[in-house]
Each structure stands twice: as structure tokens, then as C-alpha cells.
């Protein structure tokens, strides 16, 4: 027993000892009942009281531990033979059978059963009771039900030290498998002993991952090759690119060399459309986008630096945090940066400087997701800071549509592959929002709280019905959306395209107006004859200052000479001499001030 | 007599096979090959017993008279008796 508190008092301070003694009981007060008080009260008869007559019960809850189940097949073997008959011996079985057939019971039974059976057989042949009667009638249109989504399955990180699920990729054929990349994105805060493994899950079995992939460093992104479903591309936390073939096992098949890889975690990696199906490219926050061929993955085939001043300087480069590539536009790709700028690039440009075509800025923070609309590739969705924005390539100054500022940071977003007007976003408070802007523009059509921790990544399956989202504690949740959100509505494509066009036009008009206003401002400040010079924004300050000084001094000297000449004519010599000096000084000061007053606005 | 009955059944349109099983699951007579017979006999046996016990549990006075399993490709029909089951596999042609 540990000593919690020690109370110290000096013996001299104790005081006199208490000596207790016994004493007879004394009656101090005796109040006898006073019958007269009873007159103030009235007896109540009958009295209503509630009684309950039932068995007292208590409520208990119990939850069993999770039962580990495994699927196995059972093989049927012959059985049931009586002890004296050996099933393998053909003679014995035949003998047994013959014996049974001679049994009277048997004969009767067969006769009876035979007739029943015959009846049913004939019935079956006469009419097919399962025939489709109303085949040619068209399916009735689905009634408008409220959009909903429900969780189908949850895949938890089997490791004890939980890692964030940073990227999810669906299997290209059949979508029965999910590849999830796990890593810890907090800089240098990955706990010791954290496993580097990432998993491929089979949707049927959420208890155990189907295959574990073992990279040298945790994977930040993981993508299936759309052409070859056995090959996966992974981007590592240390900047390397790794490649797996699931037929060969869980160790890395190909790995890029550290010297030529990225210097920062690889945040985006996408397979390219090529005849060989072996080309891919990757982007990282070190500001580089590299192209690789996995057959020779030791070096990148091409490197582009994300420097928007087009000087290819790595120091100026912006860190890339998301990558976008649409196979229908194979020469273009887009990079979302940490600084909130989207850079649109052309792969086929001759000089590296021309690779960067244009930039779109509008976000206050890193752009975590970037995707073109699968139906209208000119419009793309970006997700970053607290909003999601939709842009049009034609409108470079600002986005054409945007959501309001949310309470939580947005972490990922994706378009629905089936409906052009629907997109999904995930937030740091664990909610998944489904937006349908032909239905409602200011709020999401459906907002679901998937889990308590932050959701970090999102991926929609090609059919548009299933969504997988990964959370900070490594839990991947599989949700199914209601059919209303995953089937193309009537006229939706036209409506969506008209919305995009309308918003683009609005932005263009606003842009034009802004430009006009800016021009007017400049015109007013610089004076009327400088209207033509509005384009030159870069002003040579030094030159201006020198010019101003020259003008200043020349004007002063002119003034001085003028005053001197006037003074000489008007006043007598002596006065002139003294007053000249005073006048000159005064006027110098005065004219200086005047001149200064004129010069300042320029 | 028995042979005639079974022949008659076999000659009906779409009938693929006939098996006679006893309560222990031993195929007594069959028109199909051995391995198929064994498999069907074993699988059906459990199913028939289960169906029968289900019917009787709901109403002890009741008993199973006939069992049909209609699948995409075939139809399995079972006529149960106290000691024997008659199983017929038919492919209903439309």
C-alpha cells in the first residue's frame, strides 16, 4: 500500500486527551401528540394509488466475439451401405440391390410413386409455369426516390499500428478487388515498427486481405494497370516507383533507383495509354513530373519541372500533389499543386518551356483531387482547401462553379462515371458528400457520415454504384449508392452540358468586365496620351526616377533664370542683389515645392 | 412391372434420368452413370429429409408428398415414400 498523504502534528499540540464516560439517558424534550391538530385534517377515503404487478426484469446486452469464418468445399463420398456390404465390391452391391428389388414393398412403392411422378412430368411438359409473359412491355420508369447510400462492407487494416489509407484503386476487370495503399503521411511521425505493407482485398472476404504487397517504403499511391490486371504501380513515401505482378508474389517486381527517383513522396501515379501498356508517369511534391517505362524502371524516360515561370528551375517549382490524365486526350495532362494552382501541360511540346501551357489558380491550399468530367473533358473538378471547384479550360481566371466553404477540409473528390452531373467529395470530419448539380447547386444531394475519423481518399467503381473510401485509421468502407444516383437520368447530358456552358459564359463576361475596369483605372492614372501603353505592366522604376530628377532640375533652373531676368528688369541693383538672393532662395524653395507637387503623382 | 413403370417414365419428353434411393441414401436403381448417381443420391437424400422434417414440424399431421426443385437448366422432382425415394431429373423443353 502506498502512502498517499502524510499529516504531521507535534505531540505538544495535541491537547488534552479525550476521556469518554458513560451516562444515563436523559429525556430532554417530550412532545405528546395533540388530538386537536387532527381536526385540521380530513380523512381521505378512498385513496388512489398505482401499483404495478409484473415480473421485474432487467435488460442485458451481449455481443459475441467476431466469429472467424472460412469457406470450404465438402466432397461427397458414398455411404449408407449396411455393415455387411462393402461399397467397393461390385458383386456385393449388385447382390444387395437385387435383394431390395425383390422386396414387395419396393414394388408397390415404385408403382405408386411412378404414377405421381408421371403426372408431374406431363404437367411440366404441357406448360412452362415460369415463362415470361410480359416480356415485350417496357420497364416502368423508376419512381423518384430519395437518394441514399448504404455501407456494404468495411475493410479494416489488419495491422496493430493503424495507418492511413491514402489511395484506393479498383481492379479493372469485374471490379471484385480493391487495392489499398497504406502509409503515414504525417511528416516523420510514422511510429516505429509501422508495417510498410499495402493490401489487395477481395470484396467477398473483408476479414483478411487477399494479397499483401511489400514495398521498401510505405506506398502513398497504388494503381492497377487498366490493360493488364495483374500489374500494379505504386508510388512510395521515399519517392521511388515500384511495380508488382500479382502472379509473381508480393515482393516488388521492379523498383526505380533512388538517385533518379523523386525526392519527396510520390503523390500521383497514373498509367498511360500506350501500345505496350507499360508506360506510366508520376508526380511528387519535389516539383517534378517523371515518365517511366516499367520495363526499364531504373531511370525515368522524361522529367518535367513544374516551374510556372517556364525557366525549368527546381527552386521555383511548385510541389505537385495530384495528377490527372484522361485517355481521350492523350497529349495533355494536368497537375494540381500544393500552392493551389492547377497547371495544364502538353506532353508533346518541343521545348521543355512550352510543356506548361497554362495555369489556373483559385484554391487557397493544396489541390488534393483533380479530375476531368468523363463526359465533358473540357470541364474538370478540383478539390482543395474547404471547397470543391469546377473549371472550364476556356475560363482561366477563375472557376466556373464552386461549392460553399465547408466546416471541414476537403480531402478527395471524384466524378461519377455514369452521371455527368454527379460528383463525390470526402471531408476531414469523416463525411462523404454526393453532389448532383442538376438537382441542387448549393448543397450536396446527400451527405453521409461514414466514420468518425477523417476520410482521406475516395474511388468510384466504373459502374457508378459502388464507392470505396479510405480513412485515417486505415478503414476502407464500401458504400452502395441508390439507383437514382447511379443511373443516367433523362436528358441529363444535355442539361449538364448547358449548365457548364452557361457558367463558362458567365465567367467570360465577368472576366471581360474586370479587364475593362482595370484598363479604365490605368487610363485615368497615367493620363490621356498613355492609354495605348496599358499592356506594359513591367515598369522600369530606376529609369523613371532618373527621368523625374532630370525634369525636376531642368524646370527649377528654367524658373530660376526666369525669375532672375524679371528681377533684374524691375528692381534697383542693390536691392536686386540682396533680394535676388532672398527671392531666389524663397522662390527656389517655393518653386521646388511647386515642382515637387507636380511631380509626385507620376 | 417395376421395369415397365420406369421405362414409361424414362420415355417421357425431357426426362434425363431416374434414380431410386432408399432411406439410407443407397441408390437402388438408376438410369444414369455411377458417379452422377452417387452424387445426386447423396445430395438429394439430405435435402429430402430436411424438407420432410420441415413440413412435419410445422404441422405434425402433414407429410411431404412431392418435392420439385426448379433450376435454370433442369428440374429435379422427388416423390418420397416411407422407405424409398424416386428422383427424376427433367429438362423441361419449351
XYZ file of C-alpha atoms in Angstrom:
696
model
C 0.000 0.000 0.000
C 1.451 3.325 -0.921
C 1.395 6.322 1.295
C -0.891 8.898 -0.262
C -0.841 11.690 2.279
C 1.124 12.302 5.388
C -0.278 14.512 8.121
C 2.161 15.653 10.764
C 1.324 17.250 14.128
C 3.552 17.824 17.109
C 2.690 15.907 20.210
C 2.783 19.075 22.265
C -0.031 20.455 20.094
C -2.279 17.515 20.622
C -4.145 18.996 23.513
C -5.929 17.261 26.299
C -6.805 13.647 25.859
C -10.476 12.805 25.337
C -11.835 10.776 28.232
C -15.195 9.287 27.409
C -17.562 8.224 30.147
C -20.980 6.615 30.380
C -24.050 8.467 31.483
C -27.669 7.621 31.951
C -30.078 8.614 29.221
C -31.790 11.956 29.884
C -35.085 12.976 28.486
C -34.690 16.457 27.134
C -37.983 17.169 25.391
C -41.237 15.321 25.341
C -43.863 16.477 22.883
C -47.061 14.483 23.210
C -49.494 14.172 20.366
C -52.142 16.868 20.252
C -55.517 15.447 19.125
C -56.820 18.932 18.326
C -54.464 19.204 15.405
C -56.232 16.269 13.816
C -59.296 18.491 13.257
C -57.361 20.400 10.656
C -57.156 17.320 8.532
C -59.779 15.390 6.622
C -59.510 11.709 6.144
C -59.249 10.732 2.549
C -61.209 7.699 1.586
C -60.830 6.092 -0.990
C -57.207 6.566 -1.812
C -55.929 6.090 -5.363
C -52.533 4.550 -5.662
C -50.950 2.963 -8.621
C -49.492 -0.465 -8.273
C -47.775 -2.494 -10.836
C -47.997 -6.193 -10.785
C -45.496 -7.634 -13.145
C -42.349 -9.571 -13.024
C -39.313 -7.392 -12.534
C -36.952 -7.779 -15.426
C -33.559 -6.455 -16.290
C -32.053 -5.786 -19.648
C -28.699 -7.174 -20.674
C -26.788 -6.940 -23.893
C -24.202 -9.309 -25.075
C -22.132 -9.294 -28.174
C -20.229 -12.327 -29.249
C -16.688 -12.073 -30.353
C -16.308 -11.971 -34.081
C -16.557 -15.459 -35.422
C -13.866 -16.263 -37.945
C -15.412 -17.998 -40.886
C -13.800 -19.667 -43.796
C -15.337 -21.002 -46.959
C -14.533 -24.611 -47.746
C -15.976 -27.241 -50.009
C -17.167 -30.666 -48.929
C -16.789 -33.755 -51.009
C -19.488 -36.352 -51.058
C -18.459 -39.960 -50.907
C -20.578 -42.995 -50.982
C -22.117 -44.009 -47.792
C -25.053 -45.521 -46.097
C -24.332 -49.082 -47.046
C -25.110 -51.603 -44.319
C -22.196 -53.090 -42.469
C -22.012 -56.362 -44.298
C -21.895 -54.806 -47.742
C -18.606 -53.438 -48.919
C -19.366 -50.498 -51.232
C -16.262 -51.113 -53.290
C -17.155 -54.669 -54.093
C -19.329 -54.589 -57.157
C -20.727 -58.074 -56.531
C -21.912 -57.314 -53.078
C -23.597 -54.097 -54.108
C -25.329 -55.802 -57.002
C -26.484 -58.573 -54.746
C -27.836 -56.077 -52.271
C -29.626 -54.187 -54.949
C -31.225 -57.314 -56.373
C -32.414 -58.260 -52.938
C -34.074 -54.931 -52.483
C -35.725 -55.075 -55.841
C -37.423 -58.318 -54.935
C -38.971 -56.776 -51.889
C -42.722 -56.362 -52.250
C -42.680 -53.058 -50.514
C -40.337 -51.801 -53.105
C -42.563 -52.795 -55.983
C -45.620 -51.159 -54.503
C -43.782 -48.038 -53.626
C -42.382 -47.665 -57.100
C -45.757 -48.155 -58.725
C -47.318 -45.541 -56.602
C -44.532 -43.059 -56.837
C -44.279 -43.672 -60.524
C -47.800 -42.572 -61.178
C -47.417 -39.381 -59.188
C -44.205 -38.628 -60.929
C -45.659 -39.229 -64.326
C -48.381 -36.754 -63.647
C -45.907 -34.054 -62.731
C -43.649 -34.755 -65.649
C -46.506 -34.427 -68.040
C -47.566 -31.260 -66.350
C -44.124 -29.808 -66.816
C -44.080 -30.674 -70.438
C -47.511 -29.218 -71.010
C -46.970 -25.734 -69.637
C -43.893 -23.860 -68.580
C -45.029 -22.164 -65.431
C -42.026 -19.895 -65.319
C -42.498 -18.366 -68.709
C -42.064 -14.618 -69.080
C -45.465 -13.345 -70.046
C -44.880 -9.644 -70.299
C -41.515 -9.565 -71.953
C -42.252 -7.024 -74.639
C -43.585 -4.420 -72.305
C -41.042 -1.744 -71.459
C -39.766 -1.420 -67.957
C -41.656 1.094 -65.915
C -39.608 4.157 -65.070
C -38.134 4.075 -61.623
C -40.065 6.330 -59.286
C -38.255 9.279 -57.777
C -36.861 8.007 -54.546
C -34.730 9.992 -52.177
C -31.040 9.470 -52.842
C -29.456 7.143 -50.372
C -26.351 5.143 -49.905
C -25.569 2.317 -47.581
C -22.432 0.709 -46.331
C -21.916 -2.746 -47.671
C -18.614 -3.721 -46.236
C -15.786 -2.437 -44.153
C -12.183 -3.477 -44.622
C -10.021 -2.789 -41.615
C -6.275 -2.551 -41.555
C -5.169 -5.838 -40.012
C -2.033 -4.278 -38.552
C -1.989 -3.157 -34.936
C -0.389 0.180 -35.701
C -3.052 1.778 -37.853
C -2.014 3.646 -40.946
C -3.940 5.982 -43.175
C -5.490 4.513 -46.298
C -4.108 7.019 -48.736
C -5.173 5.603 -52.079
C -7.718 3.136 -53.393
C -7.788 1.551 -56.807
C -10.405 -0.776 -58.272
C -9.480 -3.887 -60.209
C -10.005 -3.127 -63.910
C -11.933 -6.305 -64.806
C -15.034 -7.071 -62.924
C -14.255 -4.819 -60.010
C -14.198 -7.594 -57.464
C -10.981 -6.473 -55.913
C -9.647 -3.349 -54.303
C -6.057 -2.309 -53.946
C -5.485 -0.018 -50.998
C -2.249 1.820 -50.261
C -1.429 2.415 -46.620
C 1.074 4.900 -45.308
C 1.514 7.555 -42.654
C 1.531 10.988 -44.189
C 2.486 12.952 -41.103
C 5.993 14.105 -41.724
C 8.428 11.993 -39.743
C 5.768 10.928 -37.372
C 5.381 7.402 -38.631
C 5.541 5.218 -35.498
C 8.447 2.841 -35.228
C 7.588 -0.653 -36.314
C 4.859 0.512 -38.663
C 4.486 -2.029 -41.388
C 5.122 -0.950 -44.977
C 2.607 -3.378 -46.409
C -0.292 -2.471 -48.624
C -3.093 -4.862 -49.415
C -5.331 -6.110 -52.146
C -8.738 -7.007 -50.778
C -11.295 -9.338 -52.291
C -14.744 -7.861 -51.822
C -16.155 -11.185 -50.688
C -13.773 -11.563 -47.805
C -13.404 -8.497 -45.594
C -11.622 -10.323 -42.828
C -8.352 -10.977 -44.480
C -6.665 -9.256 -47.389
C -6.129 -11.434 -50.402
C -2.607 -10.364 -51.235
C -0.120 -8.272 -49.300
C 2.311 -6.094 -51.223
C 5.640 -5.463 -49.576
C 7.382 -2.307 -50.751
C 10.646 -0.956 -49.331
C 8.841 2.128 -48.094
C 5.136 2.667 -47.415
C 3.063 3.278 -50.513
C 1.283 6.575 -50.962
C -0.444 5.701 -54.216
C -1.322 2.418 -55.854
C -2.883 1.876 -59.258
C -3.930 -1.167 -61.248
C -2.803 -1.225 -64.854
C -6.029 -0.865 -66.833
C -4.640 -3.056 -69.597
C -3.138 -5.818 -67.516
C -4.965 -6.546 -64.333
C -2.077 -8.379 -62.752
C 0.254 -5.432 -62.786
C 0.173 -2.681 -60.189
C 2.085 0.555 -59.925
C 2.927 2.005 -56.562
C 4.422 5.326 -55.548
C 6.442 5.187 -52.358
C 6.837 7.572 -49.496
C 10.544 7.872 -50.190
C 9.981 8.886 -53.803
C 10.612 5.591 -55.552
C 8.315 3.974 -58.044
C 7.592 0.283 -57.598
C 5.870 -2.221 -59.762
C 4.216 -5.543 -58.835
C 2.984 -8.519 -60.725
C 0.454 -10.374 -58.621
C 1.274 -13.585 -60.351
C 4.840 -13.350 -59.121
C 4.025 -12.752 -55.500
C 4.039 -9.959 -53.019
C 7.595 -8.722 -53.365
C 8.397 -5.851 -55.666
C 8.936 -6.888 -59.258
C 10.555 -3.655 -60.389
C 11.861 -0.734 -58.407
C 13.270 2.560 -59.580
C 16.700 3.613 -58.357
C 16.776 6.125 -55.551
C 19.132 8.522 -57.323
C 16.780 9.078 -60.226
C 13.522 8.948 -58.327
C 11.606 11.716 -56.706
C 12.918 13.452 -53.634
C 9.565 13.609 -51.895
C 6.667 11.192 -51.519
C 5.057 10.317 -54.808
C 1.563 11.701 -54.580
C 0.269 10.875 -58.008
C 0.906 7.987 -60.331
C -1.110 7.102 -63.396
C -0.756 4.548 -66.166
C -0.622 5.915 -69.671
C -2.399 4.675 -72.737
C 0.261 3.109 -74.822
C 0.515 0.144 -77.129
C 2.813 -1.673 -74.797
C 0.768 -0.879 -71.730
C 3.951 -0.362 -69.742
C 4.175 3.403 -69.574
C 3.255 5.488 -66.608
C 4.002 8.813 -65.060
C 4.293 10.137 -61.557
C 4.288 13.434 -59.728
C 5.621 14.470 -56.368
C 5.891 17.494 -54.130
C 9.526 17.938 -55.136
C 8.145 19.704 -58.205
C 8.892 17.112 -60.821
C 6.739 15.005 -63.066
C 8.520 11.941 -64.372
C 7.638 9.488 -67.113
C 8.631 5.850 -66.722
C 8.616 2.681 -68.688
C 8.301 -0.214 -66.307
C 10.415 -2.445 -68.427
C 13.321 -0.178 -67.642
C 12.309 1.412 -64.431
C 15.782 2.306 -63.199
C 15.552 5.740 -64.808
C 12.731 7.969 -65.860
C 12.339 8.434 -69.608
C 11.432 12.087 -69.205
C 11.339 14.690 -66.475
C 9.388 17.932 -66.445
C 9.859 20.537 -63.756
C 6.737 22.294 -62.568
C 8.131 25.782 -62.807
C 5.439 28.170 -63.972
C 7.896 30.866 -64.908
C 8.962 28.400 -67.579
C 12.607 28.553 -66.645
C 12.929 24.935 -65.535
C 14.353 25.908 -62.181
C 13.762 23.370 -59.476
C 13.891 26.036 -56.770
C 10.878 27.783 -58.227
C 8.986 24.602 -58.874
C 5.649 24.026 -57.278
C 5.096 20.773 -55.443
C 2.687 18.521 -57.285
C 0.133 16.774 -55.178
C -2.328 15.400 -57.706
C -2.110 14.271 -61.262
C -4.711 13.954 -63.956
C -4.691 12.169 -67.236
C -7.579 11.360 -69.489
C -7.026 8.684 -72.077
C -9.231 10.520 -74.587
C -6.804 13.465 -74.542
C -3.501 11.644 -74.546
C -1.216 14.600 -75.110
C -2.469 16.697 -72.287
C -2.195 16.233 -68.608
C -2.830 18.370 -65.571
C -1.037 18.720 -62.279
C -2.520 20.052 -59.083
C -0.004 21.745 -56.824
C 0.466 22.371 -53.142
C 0.199 26.096 -53.739
C -3.337 25.840 -55.037
C -2.550 26.224 -58.720
C -3.544 23.790 -61.446
C -1.041 23.550 -64.229
C -2.170 22.296 -67.595
C 0.599 20.799 -69.641
C 1.195 19.495 -73.084
C 3.264 16.403 -73.328
C 4.171 16.752 -76.927
C 5.673 20.226 -76.752
C 9.078 20.614 -78.352
C 10.863 22.636 -75.722
C 10.524 21.988 -72.020
C 9.401 25.565 -71.539
C 6.434 25.015 -73.793
C 5.350 21.991 -71.861
C 3.483 24.190 -69.462
C 0.501 25.571 -71.293
C -1.490 27.494 -68.725
C -2.297 27.762 -65.071
C -5.486 28.049 -63.127
C -5.349 29.459 -59.661
C -8.144 29.753 -57.199
C -7.571 27.451 -54.289
C -6.041 28.546 -51.024
C -4.410 25.281 -50.260
C -3.100 22.103 -51.845
C -5.289 20.631 -54.550
C -5.940 17.135 -53.360
C -8.003 15.920 -56.258
C -8.151 16.770 -59.905
C -10.327 15.030 -62.432
C -11.849 15.804 -65.778
C -15.532 15.163 -66.274
C -15.762 11.829 -68.101
C -18.485 13.189 -70.382
C -17.240 16.705 -70.961
C -13.448 16.639 -70.645
C -13.164 20.395 -71.046
C -14.528 20.784 -67.581
C -12.650 19.483 -64.608
C -13.181 19.224 -60.889
C -10.633 20.309 -58.307
C -10.883 19.679 -54.609
C -8.785 21.597 -52.154
C -8.980 23.779 -49.066
C -12.612 23.962 -47.978
C -14.269 23.965 -51.366
C -14.661 21.932 -54.488
C -14.497 23.861 -57.742
C -15.428 23.091 -61.295
C -13.363 24.738 -64.016
C -13.591 25.101 -67.717
C -10.468 25.125 -69.799
C -11.686 28.223 -71.573
C -12.035 30.263 -68.457
C -8.587 30.722 -66.987
C -9.143 33.416 -64.439
C -11.484 31.595 -62.156
C -13.562 28.515 -61.709
C -16.991 28.429 -63.272
C -18.765 26.765 -60.370
C -17.826 26.234 -56.787
C -19.294 24.906 -53.565
C -19.600 26.934 -50.436
C -16.842 26.914 -47.845
C -17.362 23.913 -45.623
C -16.528 23.479 -41.971
C -14.029 20.761 -42.625
C -11.212 20.468 -45.091
C -11.986 18.556 -48.262
C -9.640 15.690 -48.911
C -10.660 13.997 -52.136
C -13.203 14.152 -54.921
C -14.303 12.254 -57.997
C -16.880 12.433 -60.766
C -19.443 9.710 -61.188
C -18.610 7.705 -64.314
C -22.287 7.291 -65.178
C -23.900 10.644 -64.496
C -22.192 13.759 -65.778
C -23.700 15.985 -63.137
C -22.822 13.947 -60.071
C -19.602 14.080 -58.107
C -18.456 12.878 -54.709
C -16.256 14.552 -52.105
C -14.823 13.437 -48.799
C -14.006 15.603 -45.819
C -11.784 15.599 -42.779
C -14.745 15.089 -40.456
C -15.474 11.706 -41.996
C -18.400 12.674 -44.203
C -18.936 11.754 -47.806
C -20.916 14.274 -49.844
C -22.671 13.389 -53.044
C -23.372 16.456 -55.216
C -25.892 16.498 -58.005
C -25.978 19.891 -59.574
C -28.935 19.297 -61.857
C -30.856 18.707 -58.661
C -29.389 21.195 -56.222
C -26.428 23.539 -56.566
C -25.905 24.944 -53.139
C -25.877 21.809 -51.023
C -24.894 18.238 -51.575
C -27.742 15.963 -52.657
C -26.677 13.548 -49.960
C -24.278 13.882 -47.084
C -23.274 10.754 -45.197
C -21.217 10.368 -42.091
C -19.107 7.379 -42.937
C -16.831 7.250 -39.913
C -15.574 9.324 -37.025
C -12.085 9.865 -38.266
C -11.099 11.789 -41.361
C -11.709 10.298 -44.778
C -8.625 10.549 -46.898
C -9.375 9.098 -50.258
C -12.241 8.107 -52.487
C -12.684 5.987 -55.572
C -15.789 5.286 -57.594
C -16.214 1.956 -59.322
C -16.737 2.025 -63.084
C -20.395 1.077 -62.815
C -21.020 4.103 -60.656
C -22.809 2.136 -57.947
C -20.039 1.349 -55.524
C -17.735 3.792 -53.779
C -14.717 2.895 -51.727
C -13.377 5.461 -49.284
C -10.348 5.130 -47.096
C -9.985 6.720 -43.690
C -7.205 7.905 -41.476
C -7.187 4.757 -39.367
C -6.881 2.517 -42.384
C -10.531 1.516 -42.625
C -11.822 1.255 -46.157
C -15.581 1.467 -46.368
C -17.523 0.188 -49.341
C -20.767 2.015 -49.996
C -23.503 1.413 -52.485
C -25.428 4.378 -53.798
C -29.088 4.251 -54.609
C -30.043 3.600 -58.184
C -31.251 7.162 -58.600
C -27.677 8.391 -58.270
C -26.131 5.758 -60.435
C -28.401 5.654 -63.456
C -28.343 8.271 -66.165
C -31.422 10.420 -65.891
C -33.440 11.524 -68.881
C -31.873 14.431 -70.653
C -29.139 14.712 -68.085
C -26.281 15.043 -70.514
C -27.887 17.980 -72.261
C -28.738 19.678 -69.020
C -25.241 19.206 -67.638
C -23.578 20.490 -70.775
C -25.874 23.508 -70.878
C -25.057 24.261 -67.235
C -21.344 24.120 -67.975
C -21.695 26.351 -70.997
C -23.834 28.859 -69.198
C -21.433 29.142 -66.301
C -18.457 29.417 -68.630
C -20.143 32.208 -70.491
C -20.929 33.994 -67.255
C -17.317 33.795 -66.156
C -16.146 35.062 -69.508
C -18.425 38.040 -69.279
C -17.219 38.772 -65.771
C -13.628 38.438 -66.900
C -14.197 40.843 -69.752
C -15.784 43.346 -67.421
C -12.923 43.079 -64.965
C -10.453 43.650 -67.706
C -12.317 46.732 -68.873
C -12.413 48.141 -65.381
C -8.728 47.582 -64.910
C -7.982 49.335 -68.139
C -10.059 52.313 -67.133
C -8.222 52.630 -63.840
C -4.898 52.579 -65.503
C -6.004 55.050 -68.121
C -7.133 57.547 -65.538
C -3.926 57.379 -63.536
C -1.449 57.676 -66.358
C -3.064 60.458 -68.316
C -4.850 60.533 -71.647
C -1.941 60.000 -74.018
C -0.791 56.947 -72.216
C -3.894 54.936 -72.992
C -2.005 52.927 -75.523
C 0.589 51.768 -73.069
C -1.806 49.722 -70.918
C -0.174 46.443 -71.737
C 3.199 47.313 -70.309
C 2.915 46.355 -66.698
C 6.569 45.943 -66.042
C 7.812 49.421 -65.246
C 11.437 50.332 -65.025
C 11.464 52.155 -61.716
C 15.055 53.294 -61.845
C 14.628 54.890 -65.224
C 11.565 56.729 -64.066
C 13.362 58.105 -61.030
C 16.266 59.349 -63.108
C 13.885 60.904 -65.574
C 11.949 62.576 -62.806
C 15.133 64.011 -61.308
C 16.214 65.420 -64.657
C 12.893 67.045 -65.278
C 12.857 68.435 -61.796
C 16.233 70.091 -62.062
C 15.604 71.423 -65.545
C 12.337 73.012 -64.528
C 13.967 74.608 -61.493
C 16.771 76.093 -63.490
C 14.323 77.478 -66.015
C 12.262 79.042 -63.289
C 15.318 80.448 -61.632
C 16.528 82.050 -64.830
C 13.122 83.482 -65.496
C 12.874 84.981 -62.049
C 16.356 86.379 -62.266
C 15.614 88.040 -65.541
C 12.424 89.562 -64.196
C 14.113 90.686 -61.009
C 16.923 92.327 -62.949
C 14.496 94.367 -65.002
C 12.203 95.512 -62.203
C 14.366 96.267 -59.155
C 17.441 98.542 -58.500
C 20.850 96.954 -58.276
C 21.454 96.828 -54.528
C 18.019 95.635 -53.735
C 18.330 93.252 -56.575
C 21.494 91.760 -55.210
C 20.143 91.138 -51.735
C 16.604 90.436 -52.741
C 17.850 88.328 -55.553
C 19.460 86.024 -53.097
C 16.373 86.079 -50.846
C 13.976 85.925 -53.695
C 15.921 83.261 -55.378
C 16.103 81.292 -52.188
C 12.460 81.836 -51.478
C 11.393 81.095 -54.947
C 13.740 78.198 -55.123
C 12.083 76.790 -52.089
C 8.708 77.826 -53.417
C 9.303 76.595 -56.893
C 10.836 73.467 -55.531
C 7.715 72.838 -53.595
C 5.578 73.617 -56.576
C 7.552 71.439 -58.825
C 7.580 68.686 -56.311
C 3.853 68.972 -56.038
C 3.542 68.399 -59.744
C 5.961 65.562 -59.937
C 4.599 63.360 -57.185
C 1.579 61.821 -58.958
C 3.763 60.383 -61.720
C -43.887 -54.251 -63.551
C -41.368 -52.027 -61.974
C -39.368 -52.002 -65.141
C -42.356 -51.007 -67.171
C -43.147 -48.087 -64.911
C -39.642 -46.842 -65.010
C -39.471 -47.272 -68.756
C -42.625 -45.299 -69.190
C -41.191 -42.504 -67.097
C -37.955 -42.537 -68.981
C -39.723 -42.256 -72.302
C -41.463 -39.015 -71.352
C -40.218 -35.919 -73.087
C -37.250 -34.209 -71.455
C -36.528 -36.806 -68.791
C -32.820 -37.099 -68.294
C -32.519 -39.634 -65.566
C -34.282 -41.628 -62.869
C -32.852 -42.755 -59.551
C -34.440 -44.864 -56.854
C -32.875 -44.294 -53.433
C -33.618 -45.865 -50.090
C -33.741 -44.079 -46.765
C -30.070 -44.692 -46.159
C -29.074 -42.979 -49.315
C -28.118 -46.061 -51.289
C -29.088 -45.851 -54.944
C -31.065 -48.957 -55.771
C -31.800 -48.332 -59.387
C -30.556 -45.697 -61.730
C -30.534 -44.897 -65.399
C -27.500 -42.617 -65.165
C -23.848 -43.372 -64.672
C -22.459 -44.365 -61.308
C -20.652 -41.237 -60.210
C -23.540 -38.938 -61.095
C -25.955 -41.266 -59.385
C -23.941 -41.326 -56.199
C -23.637 -37.574 -56.147
C -27.328 -36.952 -56.743
C -28.392 -39.656 -54.314
C -26.267 -38.269 -51.504
C -27.170 -34.636 -52.077
C -30.868 -35.233 -52.547
C -31.120 -37.510 -49.592
C -30.276 -34.863 -47.026
C -32.462 -32.350 -48.757
C -35.483 -34.641 -48.813
C -35.145 -35.481 -45.153
C -34.850 -31.834 -44.289
C -37.912 -30.923 -46.351
C -39.925 -33.663 -44.823
C -38.972 -32.738 -41.274
C -39.792 -29.081 -42.010
C -43.287 -29.940 -43.192
C -43.914 -32.183 -40.235
C -42.602 -29.689 -37.726
C -44.979 -27.012 -38.934
C -47.889 -29.430 -38.755
C -47.265 -32.906 -37.360
C -50.301 -34.253 -39.222
C -48.852 -33.144 -42.508
C -46.383 -35.022 -44.627
C -44.323 -34.355 -47.707
C -45.958 -35.660 -50.848
C -43.811 -34.258 -53.594
C -40.752 -32.075 -53.969
C -39.713 -30.126 -57.026
C -36.552 -28.082 -57.380
C -36.740 -25.977 -60.479
C -33.350 -24.668 -61.533
C -32.199 -22.732 -64.551
C -31.194 -25.748 -66.500
C -33.171 -28.659 -65.050
C -35.936 -29.671 -62.796
C -35.384 -32.212 -60.014
C -38.511 -33.989 -58.906
C -38.685 -36.211 -55.878
C -41.537 -38.444 -54.906
C -40.917 -39.640 -51.339
C -42.239 -42.774 -49.744
C -41.647 -44.258 -46.319
C -38.712 -46.326 -47.397
C -37.773 -45.200 -50.877
C -37.438 -42.020 -52.897
C -37.948 -41.753 -56.593
C -35.871 -38.959 -58.118
C -36.371 -37.795 -61.684
C -34.310 -35.150 -63.468
C -36.143 -33.492 -66.287
C -35.164 -30.775 -68.675
C -38.407 -29.055 -69.471
C -38.209 -28.118 -73.114
C -40.161 -25.065 -74.121
